[in-house]
Structures are given as structure tokens and as C-alpha cells.
Coordinates of C-alpha atoms and ligand atoms in Angstrom, one line a residue:
Chain A
M21 CA 94.7 -146.9 -39.8
Q22 CA 96.0 -149.6 -42.0
T23 CA 96.7 -149.7 -45.7
I24 CA 94.0 -151.3 -47.8
K25 CA 95.0 -153.5 -50.7
G26 CA 92.5 -155.0 -53.1
K27 CA 91.1 -155.5 -56.5
A28 CA 89.1 -152.7 -58.1
W29 CA 85.5 -153.2 -59.2
K30 CA 84.5 -150.4 -61.5
F31 CA 81.0 -148.7 -61.7
G32 CA 79.6 -145.8 -63.6
H33 CA 78.1 -142.4 -62.6
D34 CA 75.0 -141.9 -60.3
I35 CA 75.1 -145.4 -58.7
D36 CA 72.0 -145.0 -56.5
T37 CA 71.1 -146.6 -53.3
D38 CA 68.5 -148.8 -55.0
A39 CA 71.3 -150.2 -57.1
I40 CA 73.5 -150.7 -54.1
I41 CA 70.8 -152.4 -52.1
P42 CA 67.3 -152.7 -53.5
A43 CA 64.4 -151.8 -51.3
R44 CA 63.0 -155.3 -51.5
Y45 CA 65.7 -156.4 -49.1
L46 CA 65.3 -153.6 -46.6
S47 CA 63.4 -155.5 -44.0
T48 CA 66.6 -156.7 -42.5
T49 CA 69.7 -154.8 -41.1
D50 CA 72.0 -157.8 -41.0
P51 CA 75.1 -156.8 -43.0
A52 CA 75.7 -160.5 -44.1
E53 CA 72.2 -160.8 -45.4
L54 CA 72.4 -157.3 -47.1
A55 CA 75.8 -158.3 -48.6
R56 CA 74.2 -161.1 -50.5
H57 CA 72.3 -158.6 -52.6
C58 CA 74.9 -155.8 -52.7
M59 CA 75.0 -154.0 -56.1
E60 CA 72.7 -156.6 -57.4
D61 CA 70.7 -154.3 -59.7
A62 CA 73.9 -152.7 -61.1
D63 CA 75.8 -156.0 -61.6
P64 CA 74.0 -159.2 -60.5
S65 CA 77.2 -161.2 -60.4
F66 CA 78.9 -158.7 -57.9
P67 CA 77.9 -160.4 -54.6
G68 CA 79.5 -163.7 -55.9
K69 CA 82.8 -162.3 -57.1
V70 CA 83.7 -159.5 -54.6
S71 CA 86.4 -160.6 -52.0
P72 CA 87.1 -159.1 -48.7
G73 CA 89.4 -156.1 -49.0
D74 CA 88.3 -155.2 -52.5
I75 CA 87.7 -151.6 -53.6
V76 CA 84.8 -150.1 -55.4
V77 CA 85.7 -147.4 -57.9
A78 CA 82.9 -145.3 -59.3
G79 CA 82.0 -142.1 -61.1
K80 CA 80.1 -139.0 -59.9
N81 CA 77.4 -138.9 -57.3
F82 CA 77.9 -142.4 -55.8
G83 CA 75.1 -143.4 -53.4
C84 CA 72.5 -140.9 -54.5
G85 CA 68.9 -141.6 -53.7
S86 CA 67.6 -142.7 -50.3
S87 CA 69.1 -142.2 -46.9
R88 CA 69.3 -145.9 -46.2
E89 CA 72.3 -146.7 -44.1
H90 CA 71.8 -150.2 -45.5
A91 CA 73.7 -149.1 -48.5
P92 CA 77.1 -148.6 -46.9
L93 CA 76.3 -151.5 -44.5
A94 CA 75.8 -153.8 -47.5
L95 CA 79.1 -152.7 -49.1
K96 CA 80.9 -153.2 -45.8
G97 CA 79.2 -156.5 -45.2
A98 CA 80.3 -157.7 -48.7
G99 CA 83.9 -157.0 -47.6
V100 CA 84.4 -153.8 -49.6
A101 CA 87.2 -152.1 -47.8
C102 CA 87.0 -148.7 -49.5
V103 CA 85.0 -146.8 -52.1
I104 CA 86.8 -144.4 -54.4
A105 CA 84.5 -142.1 -56.4
E106 CA 84.6 -138.8 -58.3
S107 CA 82.0 -137.6 -55.9
F108 CA 79.5 -138.9 -53.4
A109 CA 75.9 -138.1 -52.7
R110 CA 75.9 -136.2 -49.4
I111 CA 73.8 -138.5 -47.3
F112 CA 75.8 -141.5 -48.4
Y113 CA 79.0 -139.6 -47.6
R114 CA 77.7 -139.0 -44.0
N115 CA 76.5 -142.5 -43.6
A116 CA 79.7 -144.1 -44.7
I117 CA 81.8 -142.0 -42.3
N118 CA 79.3 -142.7 -39.5
I119 CA 79.4 -146.5 -39.9
G120 CA 83.1 -146.7 -40.6
L121 CA 83.2 -147.5 -44.3
P122 CA 86.2 -145.6 -45.7
I123 CA 85.5 -143.5 -48.7
L124 CA 87.8 -141.3 -50.8
E125 CA 87.0 -138.6 -53.4
S126 CA 89.4 -138.5 -56.3
R127 CA 88.4 -137.6 -59.8
E128 CA 91.7 -138.8 -61.3
A129 CA 91.7 -142.1 -59.6
A130 CA 88.1 -142.7 -60.3
S131 CA 88.6 -142.2 -64.0
A132 CA 92.0 -143.8 -64.4
L133 CA 91.6 -147.0 -62.4
Q134 CA 90.2 -149.9 -64.4
E135 CA 88.3 -153.0 -63.4
G136 CA 90.7 -155.7 -62.0
D137 CA 93.5 -153.2 -61.2
E138 CA 95.3 -154.0 -57.9
V139 CA 95.2 -150.9 -55.8
E140 CA 96.7 -149.8 -52.5
V141 CA 95.0 -147.1 -50.4
N142 CA 96.4 -145.3 -47.5
L143 CA 93.6 -143.8 -45.5
E144 CA 95.7 -141.5 -43.4
D145 CA 97.2 -139.4 -46.2
G146 CA 94.6 -140.3 -48.9
V147 CA 97.2 -141.7 -51.3
I148 CA 95.9 -144.2 -53.8
R149 CA 98.5 -146.2 -55.8
E150 CA 98.5 -149.0 -58.3
T151 CA 100.2 -152.0 -56.8
G152 CA 103.7 -152.7 -58.2
G153 CA 104.9 -149.1 -58.6
G154 CA 102.1 -147.9 -60.9
R155 CA 100.4 -144.6 -61.0
I156 CA 99.8 -142.5 -57.8
F157 CA 96.7 -140.4 -57.0
R158 CA 95.9 -138.1 -54.2
A159 CA 92.4 -137.9 -52.7
V160 CA 90.9 -134.9 -51.0
P161 CA 91.7 -135.2 -47.3
F162 CA 88.9 -135.2 -44.7
P163 CA 88.3 -131.9 -42.8
P164 CA 89.6 -132.1 -39.2
F165 CA 86.1 -132.4 -37.7
M166 CA 85.5 -135.6 -39.6
Q167 CA 88.9 -137.0 -39.0
E168 CA 88.0 -136.9 -35.3
I169 CA 84.9 -139.0 -35.9
I170 CA 86.8 -141.5 -38.1
K171 CA 89.6 -141.7 -35.6
R172 CA 87.2 -142.8 -32.9
G173 CA 85.7 -145.4 -35.2
G174 CA 82.5 -143.7 -36.2
L175 CA 79.9 -141.3 -34.9
I176 CA 78.5 -143.6 -32.1
N177 CA 81.9 -144.0 -30.4
Y178 CA 82.5 -140.3 -30.8
V179 CA 79.2 -139.4 -29.2
Q180 CA 79.6 -142.1 -26.5
E181 CA 82.9 -140.5 -25.4
R182 CA 81.3 -137.0 -25.3
V183 CA 78.4 -138.2 -23.3
K184 CA 80.7 -139.9 -20.8
K185 CA 82.7 -136.7 -20.4
G186 CA 79.4 -134.9 -19.8
E187 CA 80.0 -132.4 -22.6
Chain B
M8 CA 78.2 -109.5 -46.2
G9 CA 74.6 -110.8 -46.0
Q10 CA 73.7 -114.3 -45.3
T11 CA 71.4 -116.7 -47.1
M12 CA 68.3 -118.2 -45.5
A13 CA 70.2 -121.5 -45.0
E14 CA 73.2 -119.7 -43.4
K15 CA 71.0 -117.7 -41.1
I16 CA 68.9 -120.7 -39.9
L17 CA 72.0 -122.7 -39.2
A18 CA 73.8 -119.8 -37.5
R19 CA 71.0 -119.5 -35.0
A20 CA 70.8 -123.3 -34.4
A21 CA 74.6 -123.3 -33.8
G22 CA 74.2 -120.4 -31.3
K23 CA 76.4 -118.1 -33.5
G24 CA 75.9 -114.6 -34.7
E25 CA 76.6 -115.6 -38.3
T26 CA 77.9 -118.5 -40.3
F27 CA 78.8 -118.9 -44.0
A28 CA 78.9 -121.7 -46.6
G29 CA 81.7 -124.2 -46.0
E30 CA 81.9 -123.8 -42.2
L31 CA 81.4 -126.9 -40.0
I32 CA 79.0 -126.3 -37.2
N33 CA 77.2 -128.2 -34.5
A34 CA 73.5 -127.4 -34.6
R35 CA 70.7 -127.8 -32.1
I36 CA 68.0 -129.9 -33.7
D37 CA 64.3 -128.9 -33.3
M38 CA 62.8 -132.1 -34.6
A39 CA 64.1 -135.5 -35.5
L40 CA 62.3 -138.2 -37.5
G41 CA 62.7 -141.9 -38.2
N42 CA 60.6 -144.5 -40.0
D43 CA 60.2 -148.2 -40.0
I44 CA 63.3 -148.8 -42.2
T45 CA 65.7 -146.3 -40.6
A46 CA 64.5 -146.1 -36.9
P47 CA 65.3 -149.8 -36.0
V48 CA 68.9 -149.2 -37.0
A49 CA 69.0 -146.0 -35.1
I50 CA 67.5 -147.6 -32.0
E51 CA 70.3 -150.2 -32.0
E52 CA 72.9 -147.5 -32.4
F53 CA 71.2 -145.4 -29.7
A54 CA 71.6 -148.4 -27.3
R55 CA 75.3 -148.5 -28.0
I56 CA 75.8 -144.9 -26.9
G57 CA 74.8 -145.9 -23.4
V58 CA 72.3 -143.2 -22.5
D59 CA 68.8 -144.2 -21.1
E60 CA 66.8 -141.2 -22.1
V61 CA 66.2 -139.4 -25.3
Y62 CA 67.1 -135.7 -25.5
D63 CA 63.5 -134.5 -25.7
R64 CA 60.4 -136.7 -25.8
E65 CA 58.4 -134.1 -27.7
R66 CA 61.0 -133.5 -30.5
I67 CA 61.3 -137.0 -31.9
A68 CA 58.8 -138.5 -34.3
L69 CA 58.8 -142.2 -35.1
I70 CA 56.5 -143.0 -38.0
P71 CA 56.1 -146.5 -39.4
D72 CA 54.9 -145.8 -42.9
H73 CA 57.1 -147.7 -45.5
F74 CA 56.1 -151.3 -45.1
T75 CA 52.9 -150.7 -43.1
P76 CA 50.3 -152.0 -42.5
N77 CA 53.0 -154.5 -41.8
K78 CA 53.5 -156.5 -45.1
D79 CA 55.3 -159.5 -43.6
I80 CA 56.8 -160.8 -40.5
Q81 CA 60.1 -158.9 -40.8
A82 CA 58.3 -155.6 -41.3
A83 CA 56.1 -156.4 -38.2
E84 CA 59.2 -157.1 -36.1
Q85 CA 60.7 -153.8 -37.2
V86 CA 57.6 -151.9 -36.2
R87 CA 57.4 -153.8 -32.9
R88 CA 60.9 -152.7 -32.1
M89 CA 59.9 -149.1 -32.8
K90 CA 56.8 -149.3 -30.7
E91 CA 58.6 -150.7 -27.7
F92 CA 61.3 -148.1 -27.9
A93 CA 58.8 -145.3 -28.3
R94 CA 56.9 -146.5 -25.2
R95 CA 60.0 -147.1 -23.1
C96 CA 61.4 -143.6 -23.9
G97 CA 58.0 -141.9 -23.7
I98 CA 58.2 -140.6 -27.2
K99 CA 55.2 -138.5 -27.8
H100 CA 55.0 -138.5 -31.6
Y101 CA 54.6 -142.2 -32.5
Y102 CA 51.7 -142.9 -34.9
E103 CA 50.6 -146.3 -36.2
V104 CA 48.1 -147.5 -38.7
G105 CA 44.8 -145.6 -38.3
R106 CA 46.4 -142.5 -37.0
M107 CA 49.5 -142.3 -39.2
G108 CA 50.4 -141.0 -42.6
I109 CA 53.4 -140.8 -44.8
E110 CA 55.9 -139.1 -42.6
H111 CA 56.6 -136.0 -44.8
A112 CA 52.9 -135.3 -45.1
L113 CA 52.1 -136.1 -41.5
L114 CA 54.7 -133.9 -39.7
P115 CA 53.7 -130.7 -41.4
E116 CA 50.0 -131.6 -41.0
L117 CA 50.6 -132.0 -37.2
G118 CA 52.4 -128.6 -37.1
L119 CA 55.6 -130.4 -35.9
V120 CA 58.0 -128.7 -38.3
L121 CA 58.2 -124.9 -38.4
P122 CA 59.8 -121.9 -40.0
G123 CA 63.4 -121.1 -38.9
E124 CA 63.9 -124.6 -37.4
V125 CA 66.5 -127.2 -38.1
V126 CA 65.0 -130.6 -38.7
I127 CA 66.7 -133.8 -39.5
G128 CA 65.1 -137.1 -40.5
A129 CA 66.6 -140.5 -41.3
D130 CA 64.9 -140.3 -44.7
S131 CA 66.1 -138.5 -47.7
H132 CA 62.8 -136.6 -48.4
T133 CA 63.0 -134.8 -45.0
C134 CA 63.9 -131.8 -47.2
T135 CA 60.1 -131.5 -47.8
Y136 CA 59.8 -129.2 -44.7
G137 CA 61.9 -126.6 -46.5
A138 CA 58.5 -125.6 -48.0
L139 CA 57.7 -124.2 -44.6
G140 CA 61.0 -122.4 -44.3
A141 CA 62.7 -124.9 -42.0
F142 CA 66.2 -126.1 -42.8
A143 CA 65.3 -129.8 -43.1
T144 CA 67.6 -132.4 -44.3
G145 CA 67.9 -136.2 -44.7
V146 CA 70.6 -138.1 -42.7
G147 CA 71.3 -141.7 -41.9
S148 CA 70.2 -143.8 -39.0
T149 CA 73.5 -143.3 -37.0
D150 CA 73.0 -139.5 -37.2
L151 CA 69.4 -140.0 -35.9
A152 CA 70.8 -142.1 -33.0
A153 CA 73.3 -139.3 -32.1
V154 CA 70.5 -136.7 -32.2
M155 CA 68.1 -138.8 -30.1
A156 CA 70.9 -138.9 -27.5
T157 CA 72.3 -135.4 -27.7
G158 CA 69.9 -133.2 -29.6
E159 CA 72.8 -131.9 -31.8
L160 CA 74.4 -132.8 -35.1
W161 CA 77.3 -131.6 -37.2
F162 CA 76.7 -129.9 -40.5
K163 CA 78.7 -128.3 -43.2
V164 CA 76.9 -125.1 -44.0
P165 CA 75.9 -125.3 -47.7
S166 CA 76.1 -122.7 -50.4
T167 CA 72.8 -121.9 -52.0
I168 CA 71.5 -122.1 -55.6
R169 CA 68.5 -119.8 -56.1
V170 CA 65.8 -120.7 -58.6
R171 CA 63.2 -118.1 -59.6
F172 CA 60.0 -118.9 -61.5
E173 CA 58.4 -116.2 -63.5
G174 CA 55.4 -115.8 -65.8
R175 CA 52.0 -117.5 -65.6
P176 CA 51.7 -121.2 -65.4
G177 CA 49.0 -123.0 -67.5
P178 CA 46.1 -124.7 -65.7
W179 CA 47.8 -128.1 -65.6
T180 CA 51.2 -126.9 -64.6
G181 CA 51.9 -127.0 -60.8
G182 CA 54.6 -127.8 -58.2
K183 CA 55.5 -131.2 -59.7
D184 CA 56.1 -129.7 -63.1
L185 CA 58.3 -126.9 -61.7
I186 CA 60.5 -129.3 -59.7
L187 CA 60.8 -131.8 -62.5
Y188 CA 61.8 -129.0 -64.9
T189 CA 64.4 -127.9 -62.3
I190 CA 65.9 -131.3 -61.9
G191 CA 66.0 -131.8 -65.6
K192 CA 68.0 -128.6 -65.9
L193 CA 70.3 -129.1 -63.0
G194 CA 70.8 -132.9 -63.2
V195 CA 70.7 -135.4 -60.4
D196 CA 73.9 -134.0 -58.9
G197 CA 73.5 -130.4 -60.0
A198 CA 72.9 -129.1 -56.5
L199 CA 75.1 -131.6 -54.7
Y200 CA 76.1 -130.3 -51.2
C201 CA 74.0 -127.1 -51.8
A202 CA 70.7 -125.7 -50.6
L203 CA 68.1 -124.9 -53.3
E204 CA 66.0 -121.9 -52.6
F205 CA 62.9 -121.3 -54.7
S206 CA 61.3 -117.9 -55.2
G207 CA 59.5 -115.6 -57.5
P208 CA 55.9 -114.8 -58.3
V209 CA 54.9 -118.3 -59.4
I210 CA 56.0 -119.7 -56.0
G211 CA 54.1 -116.8 -54.3
N212 CA 50.9 -117.9 -55.9
L213 CA 51.4 -121.6 -55.2
P214 CA 49.4 -123.2 -52.4
M215 CA 51.3 -125.1 -49.7
D216 CA 50.6 -128.6 -51.2
G217 CA 52.4 -127.6 -54.4
R218 CA 55.2 -126.1 -52.4
F219 CA 55.7 -129.3 -50.4
T220 CA 56.0 -131.2 -53.7
I221 CA 58.8 -128.8 -54.8
A222 CA 60.8 -129.0 -51.6
N223 CA 60.3 -132.7 -51.5
M224 CA 62.2 -133.4 -54.7
A225 CA 65.1 -131.0 -54.0
I226 CA 67.1 -134.1 -53.0
E227 CA 66.6 -135.4 -56.5
A228 CA 68.9 -132.7 -57.7
G229 CA 71.3 -133.8 -55.0
A230 CA 70.4 -130.8 -52.7
K231 CA 70.8 -130.8 -49.0
A232 CA 67.7 -128.7 -48.5
G233 CA 65.0 -127.2 -50.6
L234 CA 63.9 -123.9 -49.1
I235 CA 60.9 -121.6 -49.8
P236 CA 60.9 -118.4 -47.8
P237 CA 57.8 -118.2 -45.6
D238 CA 55.1 -115.8 -46.7
R239 CA 51.4 -115.2 -46.1
V240 CA 50.5 -118.6 -47.6
T241 CA 52.9 -120.3 -45.1
L242 CA 51.6 -118.4 -42.1
E243 CA 48.0 -119.2 -43.0
Y244 CA 48.8 -122.8 -43.2
L245 CA 50.4 -122.7 -39.8
E246 CA 47.6 -120.8 -38.1
G247 CA 46.1 -123.0 -35.4
R248 CA 48.5 -125.8 -36.4
A249 CA 51.9 -124.9 -35.2
A250 CA 52.9 -127.0 -32.2
R251 CA 55.4 -124.5 -30.9
P252 CA 56.1 -120.8 -31.2
F253 CA 58.5 -120.1 -34.1
D254 CA 60.4 -117.3 -35.8
V255 CA 60.4 -116.8 -39.5
I256 CA 63.9 -116.5 -40.9
V257 CA 64.6 -115.4 -44.5
G258 CA 67.8 -114.5 -46.3
D259 CA 69.4 -111.1 -46.4
E260 CA 69.0 -108.9 -49.5
D261 CA 72.7 -108.9 -50.1
A262 CA 73.3 -112.6 -49.5
S263 CA 75.5 -114.2 -52.1
F264 CA 74.5 -117.3 -54.1
F265 CA 76.5 -120.0 -55.7
Q266 CA 74.3 -120.0 -58.7
E267 CA 71.1 -118.2 -59.8
Y268 CA 68.5 -119.3 -62.3
A269 CA 65.3 -117.6 -63.5
W270 CA 62.9 -119.5 -65.7
D271 CA 59.7 -118.3 -67.3
V272 CA 57.0 -121.0 -66.9
T273 CA 54.4 -119.3 -69.1
A274 CA 54.5 -121.8 -72.0
M275 CA 55.7 -124.8 -69.9
E276 CA 53.9 -128.0 -70.5
P277 CA 53.4 -130.5 -67.7
Q278 CA 56.7 -132.4 -67.3
V279 CA 57.4 -136.1 -67.2
A280 CA 60.6 -137.9 -66.1
A281 CA 61.4 -141.0 -68.1
P282 CA 63.3 -144.0 -66.7
Y283 CA 65.7 -144.3 -65.1
S284 CA 66.4 -140.9 -63.7
P285 CA 64.3 -138.1 -62.3
A286 CA 66.5 -135.7 -64.3
N287 CA 65.5 -137.4 -67.6
V288 CA 62.7 -134.9 -68.1
Y289 CA 60.5 -134.1 -71.1
P290 CA 57.4 -132.1 -71.8
V291 CA 54.5 -134.6 -71.6
S292 CA 53.7 -134.3 -75.3
R293 CA 57.1 -135.8 -76.2
L294 CA 56.3 -139.0 -74.3
A295 CA 52.6 -139.1 -75.2
G296 CA 51.5 -142.6 -76.4
T297 CA 53.8 -144.5 -74.0
E298 CA 51.8 -147.6 -73.1
L299 CA 51.3 -148.2 -69.4
D300 CA 50.3 -151.1 -67.1
Q301 CA 49.9 -149.2 -63.8
V302 CA 49.4 -145.7 -62.6
V303 CA 50.1 -144.7 -58.9
I304 CA 48.8 -141.4 -57.4
G305 CA 50.2 -140.9 -53.9
S306 CA 53.5 -140.6 -51.9
C307 CA 55.1 -137.9 -49.9
T308 CA 55.4 -136.0 -53.2
N309 CA 51.8 -136.0 -54.4
G310 CA 49.4 -137.6 -52.0
R311 CA 47.9 -134.4 -50.5
M312 CA 44.5 -132.9 -50.8
D313 CA 45.2 -130.7 -53.8
D314 CA 46.7 -133.7 -55.6
L315 CA 43.7 -135.9 -55.0
R316 CA 41.4 -133.0 -56.0
Q317 CA 43.3 -132.7 -59.2
A318 CA 43.1 -136.4 -59.9
A319 CA 39.3 -136.4 -59.1
Q320 CA 38.8 -133.4 -61.5
V321 CA 40.2 -135.6 -64.3
L322 CA 38.6 -138.9 -63.3
K323 CA 35.1 -137.6 -62.5
G324 CA 32.6 -139.5 -64.7
R325 CA 35.4 -141.4 -66.5
K326 CA 36.7 -144.9 -66.3
V327 CA 40.2 -146.1 -65.9
H328 CA 41.4 -147.8 -69.2
P329 CA 40.9 -151.6 -69.1
N330 CA 44.6 -152.2 -69.4
I331 CA 45.5 -150.1 -66.4
R332 CA 45.6 -150.7 -62.7
L333 CA 45.2 -147.3 -61.0
I334 CA 46.2 -147.2 -57.3
I335 CA 45.4 -144.0 -55.3
I336 CA 47.0 -143.5 -51.9
P337 CA 45.9 -140.6 -49.7
A338 CA 49.1 -139.6 -47.8
T339 CA 47.6 -139.4 -44.3
Q340 CA 44.5 -140.5 -42.4
K341 CA 43.3 -137.0 -42.2
I342 CA 43.6 -136.5 -46.0
Y343 CA 41.8 -139.8 -46.4
L344 CA 38.9 -138.6 -44.3
Q345 CA 38.8 -135.2 -46.1
A346 CA 38.8 -137.0 -49.5
L347 CA 35.9 -139.2 -48.2
R348 CA 33.9 -136.1 -47.1
E349 CA 34.5 -134.3 -50.4
G350 CA 33.3 -137.4 -52.3
L351 CA 36.7 -138.0 -54.0
L352 CA 36.9 -141.6 -52.9
E353 CA 33.6 -142.2 -54.6
I354 CA 34.8 -140.7 -57.8
F355 CA 37.9 -142.8 -57.7
T356 CA 36.1 -146.0 -56.9
E357 CA 33.5 -145.4 -59.6
A358 CA 36.3 -144.8 -62.0
E359 CA 37.6 -148.3 -61.1
A360 CA 40.7 -147.1 -59.2
A361 CA 41.9 -149.0 -56.1
V362 CA 42.1 -146.7 -53.1
S363 CA 44.6 -147.7 -50.4
T364 CA 45.1 -146.8 -46.7
P365 CA 48.0 -144.3 -46.2
T366 CA 51.4 -146.0 -46.8
C367 CA 54.5 -145.5 -48.9
G368 CA 53.5 -148.8 -50.5
P369 CA 54.7 -149.1 -54.1
C370 CA 56.7 -145.9 -54.1
L371 CA 59.8 -147.8 -53.1
G372 CA 58.8 -151.2 -54.3
G373 CA 57.7 -152.3 -50.9
H374 CA 54.2 -153.6 -51.4
M375 CA 50.7 -152.6 -52.6
G376 CA 51.4 -152.5 -56.3
I377 CA 54.8 -154.0 -57.3
L378 CA 55.7 -154.2 -61.0
A379 CA 56.6 -157.3 -62.9
A380 CA 59.4 -157.6 -65.4
G381 CA 58.6 -155.6 -68.5
E382 CA 55.8 -153.6 -67.0
T383 CA 55.6 -149.8 -67.1
A384 CA 54.1 -147.5 -64.6
L385 CA 53.4 -143.8 -64.4
A386 CA 53.6 -142.5 -60.8
T387 CA 53.3 -139.2 -59.0
T388 CA 56.2 -140.4 -56.8
N389 CA 59.7 -139.0 -56.8
R390 CA 62.1 -141.7 -58.0
N391 CA 62.3 -143.9 -61.1
F392 CA 65.6 -145.6 -60.6
V393 CA 66.1 -149.2 -61.8
G394 CA 63.9 -151.5 -59.8
R395 CA 62.4 -148.7 -57.7
M396 CA 58.9 -150.0 -58.0
G397 CA 59.6 -153.7 -58.4
H398 CA 61.4 -155.8 -60.9
P399 CA 64.7 -154.4 -62.2
K400 CA 63.3 -154.8 -65.7
S401 CA 60.2 -152.7 -65.0
R402 CA 60.0 -149.0 -65.8
V403 CA 58.6 -146.0 -64.0
F404 CA 57.7 -142.5 -65.4
L405 CA 57.1 -139.6 -63.0
S406 CA 54.4 -136.9 -63.4
S407 CA 51.8 -134.7 -61.7
P408 CA 48.5 -136.2 -60.5
A409 CA 46.7 -134.5 -63.4
V410 CA 48.9 -136.2 -66.0
A411 CA 48.8 -139.5 -64.1
A412 CA 45.0 -139.5 -63.9
A413 CA 44.6 -138.5 -67.6
S414 CA 47.0 -141.3 -68.6
A415 CA 45.2 -143.8 -66.5
V416 CA 42.0 -143.1 -68.5
A417 CA 43.9 -143.2 -71.8
G418 CA 46.0 -146.3 -71.1
Q419 CA 49.0 -144.4 -72.2
I420 CA 50.8 -141.2 -71.3
L421 CA 48.6 -138.2 -72.2
H422 CA 48.4 -134.5 -71.7
P423 CA 45.3 -133.8 -69.6
N424 CA 44.2 -131.3 -72.3
E425 CA 44.0 -134.1 -74.8
L426 CA 41.6 -136.2 -72.8
G427 CA 38.6 -134.6 -74.4
E428 CA 35.8 -137.1 -74.5
V429 CA 37.9 -140.2 -73.7
R430 CA 35.8 -142.1 -71.3
Ligands
SF4_18 S1 56.4 -142.0 -50.1 FE1 58.2 -142.8 -51.1 S2 59.7 -141.2 -51.1 FE2 58.1 -140.7 -49.7 S3 58.9 -141.4 -47.7 FE3 57.7 -143.0 -48.6 S4 59.1 -144.3 -49.7 FE4 60.1 -142.4 -49.3

């Protein structure tokens, strides 16, 4: 896994899936189309200003609300390389891992990082640092079970391998 | 050490003697659900796995209910993909317009979700089936794809928060008020990663419809599941309905809980959640007078028989306020027919409400009653996030059917007791 390097976009607590991708756009599953409306109801200018490789930094309970996988898909489609939050709603947490959108839980990083900060994230050890020798934060590492799924590039690849082996 | 109800159900599904909160397990899935938003994604992912057949044709339910009857070409395409997949794989439980209902009302009605089972659905309100004592939880489309292929899924065993309701509720206080009160107390992430278990004498006296409402909104406190231990009421409901044999599983006496609450509901007013959070909860009198444009009675939270009866009790012989659009949506075809037979649809129509065929409709801002900028709705649904029912500048309040019906007559939020002679 590579290092992610990008600009931080900051959001508050309880960013729900309707804010990440409003239901009125759910009749498609095309990530590029979803990306055009990503975070629209939280910050209408977001789809226009986010660049590939950027990082979303948010407060508690990110991704609460519906089970729509369109939410992490929209973020991924918009080029968001990683989401760092104080905590994630549990279905969003599952979905992000399952579709291969890296997410990290770190209270310290989520509150200290500011909009526009340049940030580097190492997914392997969960270390988050400000570019240019700034502050360093450590995220909670994934349990081994999920590391397996992430290593294989998501749940589908993981299941595919198991099915092939006839497990 | 004793186990909670959640721990025991998951232990059995994982083929283990016991399991405790925090463990990662692989569980056998008794029923898996997808809808017209989530199933198309799952079907694509399923194809990528490279298996031809689903794990069990009788244990998958695909229910197009969100944008149906198909609201536009894209919605129609999504449903067509579901239909083709269901036919090709021989999936038994596929129900379209005329036979369908909102998934979380339909599956229990058909007896497809049962006590002691593990049920997943690619829809966050799958937790509704906890009212029957199933460990039921919402997952994403990729999870659904994996289950359709293998019949198994990984879980982290949750710890449990127990909520007990005591005392005697007033005539207008029911399931919706109890769960709104709970979410108001816990907050939208108060039960994050946990199971919520509801008990006590008030639950014991609550009919199934009110129990479904409670379990349905457990997710609004962040919970993974909302469980109600099965009792006589549960078993009566399942009599002649259960599609399979089942075993009732309840927690051990000496199980340990992460948190425990006990609330007396005796003086509890009907509760209302104000925008933009289901945890922003007040007694109805605090919000009385809030002017409304639309009232919606329906959804997987409150579109069942008891809900419609309650609404009809309030609306009988009255008229909806001239400023209000009242939309009533029976949750399933069967409920629609029963409401017809009981004369409820006539009461609604005479009151000048619009009655819809079963659909999620406006609940998620899909169709059948979208709000314009600046408009305010009171709905019996479960979410009032920004833009949930339409324009991001619209507002949604959440309440029980009784409060919703009374407010539709008054044109503003009102306690049903205050309705008096308002006509
Ligand atoms: S009625 Fe609303 S909450 Fe229930 S399944 Fe439909 S959209 Fe979801």
C-alpha cells in the first residue's frame, strides 16, 4: 500500500449519507456521476474544488444514516484518497472497507487537522503526518481479519479467492 | 459468564458454543435482503465473484420499493436488472408492484424473518426484524453480494445497551414516542457499534406493530441491532405465518451489559424530532404551533395497520387543514387491502388526504411528495436529515401517526389531545 498525500477538507460531526450523496441522485451507480454531487448538501462547492488524492477529515459518526454504498463510492469517485474521522457509522465503515476506500479513525488527527493542511497518510501503519515535518498522529490499526480483506483489495476479491479454493 | 441475546444468536450462527462482545466471527445468514437501490450494485459485485448460483434461492429477498412504481427511466432500468437476476437465479422472494410492500413491513408479514435468526439486508433499517428477536442488521451492497454467493458474513460481536421502559404510557404514547425518546437521550451515535435491547412491562404490553417501530429506529442511535426478546405477543404474531421452524433465543440472566437505562413513561408526552436530527427530540407541546405544508403517514417505521388505525381514529369526520397536503401510504399491499376493508381508506379520502400505493416514496425524497425550498413537513418516517424529503432548504419533523394526523387537521404541530372540536 502506498502513501497518500493530499490536501485536507474539513467537515463536522454526524455527516450523514444524505449529505455525502443525496438520495435524489441514487438512480445511478456510476462513480463519476455520483462524484459530481459528492458532499453537495454539506458544502455545495465541494465537487468543484476537491482534487484526486485529497483527504476528507471529519468529526464523530461520519457516514451515519442509510446503508447506501453510493456514499463511499461517491467519495472515491471524487478522488478522495482517504477519510480520517473521530469515528465512523458502522455500515459506512463496512462499506468503505468493502469497496476499497481507505478510512482511518483518529480523534487527535480529526480535531487537530485544519482545512487546507497538507497531509501524508501511511495506510500500513496508520501514521498520519502533516507534510513538511509537522505533527504526527497515530490511527487505530485495523484488526487482522479486516487487514486480510483490505490486502486483497476488498471483500469481493477476498470472497472470489475463497470460492475458488472451494473453502 | 452469561451471554446477551445478541451474543447467543451470533454464537449459534457462527457454530460456536459461545461468543462475546468484541470477537470477530463468521456467521451463517438465515435471510438476506436487497432493494431497488442496493440490489443492482450487489448484482454487479456478485457477477465479479464468479459463481453462477446463489447460496439459497429461498433465503434471498429482492424487493423493489424505493422508487417504485418506477418513477423514471433510470429507476425502471434498476428494477429490470433486479427482475432479470431474480429470474435467472430462481430467487423465490421477488415481489413487484401489486404484490409488494416496503421491505421491512413485507418480510415480517410474509414470515420470512424469525426469532433466533441472523438476517442481513442492504438497507440500514433491516434492524426492524429485531422486534421479532432476530439479530438483523443493515450492511452494504458488497456485503449482500458476498452473502448471496456464500451465505456467510463477518461480524464483530457487539456489546449491548439495555433500555427498560416502566410505568403506564398515556393513550397517545406508543412505539414511536418510546424510540424517539431513546434516541433523544442517547444521541445519534450513542449506541454506535452496539446492540440495543428493549425490555420491561411497557414493551410487554406493546403490540407487534409498535415493536417494529422501535426496532426500526435503533439505527438512528447508531445501533447495529435493536432487539426485543420474543414473548407471547411475538409467538402469536408468528402463528401460521412463520416460513420455517425457528428457536427462540433470549439472553442469560447474568449477561453483562455495556450500559443500562430504565425510564418511566407514565407522564411522557408524544415525542417529536425537529430538524435536522432524529436525536433533536422534544415533547410535542414544545413544538406546538409549528406551521406545516405537508404531512406524511407511512414508511417502514409507521405504515402498518395500527398506525393507519390510529390516524383514522383522529381523522374520522374531520378535514385536513386547507394549507396541508396529507399523504398516507399503507406499507404493504396486504395492509392496503385490510385498510380498505376496515373503511380506513374511505375515512382518509373523505378527510381529503391522498392515499398512495405502497412505496418508500417521499421518505427518502424519492418521489410521491417531494418538498420545495422553505417547506416544512411532519412525517411518521425515521429520518429528518438535511434534504431527506426534498430540497436541502426544506425541513422535516418526525412523530407518531396520531400526532401527524392531528397536526394535519390543525395545519400546525399539535398534541392529539388538543384537537377537540377542530374540524
Ligand atoms: S420507508 Fe424510508 S426508511 Fe424505510 S426502507 Fe423505505 S426509504 Fe428506507
